Amino acid sequence: MNTQKTERGWRGTPDLWLDAAYALLVEGGVEAVKVMPLAQRLGLSRTSFYWHFPDREALLAALVDRWRARNTGNLVARCEAPAATIAEAMLNLVDCWVDPQLFDSRLEFAMRTWGLTDPAVDRAMAEADATRIAAITALFRRFGYDETEADTRARTLYLTQVGYIALRSQESFQVRMGRIPAYVLTFSGVAPTKAEVAAFRARHPVTSDEAATL
């Protein structure tokens, strides 16, 4: 829906065009991300796009950069966050699976679908997978797991989440939060304490909209 300024001379901003491109990507895939539909969505002229991006390919590259910074950058940062125990470290990482501002599953699904037809995006995805698994492996190594066990646990954890995304698995926020302590135990072999779970839940309170669906 067009809610943007339409007065004469307004050409939007790079972020505005990128936000609209993101919306089209997650709604309809990369083939939906074209200049004219973007202009129509924003209520701006087609030529306004070219004030910010030289061509569609530059816009698509910016989408890849946004995905890489959000999903891979945040995942690595959560793996490296301070933690006193492996369970606390696991919960730091699980922040990504419950906060779309840290890890955008809709964008991840769209990127993986895009990669099926674009070799460059497929390579970027493979690089991201390797970077993420290495970060999770390093997390386990930090808490004394040997290299083989750390790598295996990291792959088990990461591929489980990729499966959630690939299958577009749906579960309520309450159900997901209820499963997390058991997931931590499954992936690390150590159960989180009540205090660790309470601290995690405090970071992710149930919103009024979520409560209405529970």
Coordinates of N, CA, C and O in Angstrom, one line a residue, residues 3 27 31 43-44 67 73 77 82 84 128-129 140 167 169 182 197 199 207-208:
T3 N 2.1 4.5 1.1 CA 1.9 5.5 2.2 C 3.0 6.5 2.2 O 3.2 7.2 3.2
E27 N 7.9 -11.4 -0.4 CA 6.5 -11.8 -0.8 C 6.4 -12.6 -2.1 O 5.6 -13.5 -2.2
E31 N 12.2 -12.4 -8.7 CA 11.6 -12.0 -10.0 C 10.6 -10.9 -9.8 O 10.3 -10.1 -10.7
G43 N 4.7 4.9 -4.9 CA 4.0 6.1 -5.4 C 5.0 7.1 -5.9 O 4.7 8.3 -5.9
L44 N 6.1 6.6 -6.5 CA 7.2 7.5 -7.0 C 7.4 7.2 -8.5 O 7.0 6.1 -9.0
W67 N 21.0 -8.8 3.8 CA 20.9 -10.1 4.4 C 22.1 -10.6 5.1 O 22.1 -11.1 6.2
G73 N 25.8 -11.5 10.3 CA 26.5 -10.6 11.2 C 25.9 -10.8 12.6 O 26.7 -10.9 13.6
A77 N 27.7 -12.4 16.0 CA 27.8 -11.6 17.2 C 27.2 -12.3 18.4 O 27.8 -12.2 19.5
P82 N 29.4 -12.5 25.5 CA 29.9 -13.0 26.8 C 28.9 -14.0 27.4 O 27.7 -13.8 27.4
A84 N 28.8 -17.1 30.8 CA 29.6 -17.8 31.9 C 29.5 -19.4 31.7 O 30.4 -20.1 32.2
A128 N 28.0 -18.0 3.7 CA 27.3 -17.7 4.9 C 27.2 -18.9 5.8 O 27.4 -18.8 7.0
D129 N 26.8 -20.0 5.2 CA 26.6 -21.2 6.0 C 27.9 -21.6 6.7 O 28.0 -22.0 7.8
F140 N 31.2 -23.6 20.9 CA 31.4 -24.9 21.6 C 32.9 -25.1 22.1 O 33.1 -25.5 23.2
L167 N 11.3 -25.7 5.8 CA 9.9 -26.2 5.9 C 8.9 -25.2 6.2 O 7.7 -25.5 6.3
S169 N 8.2 -23.9 9.0 CA 7.6 -24.4 10.2 C 6.9 -23.3 11.0 O 7.5 -22.3 11.2
A182 N 14.8 -27.4 26.5 CA 15.0 -28.8 26.0 C 16.0 -28.8 24.8 O 16.8 -29.6 24.7
V197 N 17.2 -19.4 32.1 CA 16.0 -19.4 31.4 C 15.2 -18.1 31.7 O 14.7 -17.4 30.7
A199 N 16.4 -15.2 32.6 CA 17.1 -14.1 31.9 C 16.8 -14.0 30.4 O 16.6 -13.0 29.8
T207 N 4.4 -10.2 23.6 CA 3.7 -8.9 23.3 C 2.2 -9.1 23.4 O 1.7 -10.3 23.4
S208 N 1.5 -8.1 23.3 CA 0.0 -8.2 23.4 C -0.5 -8.9 22.2 O -1.5 -9.7 22.3

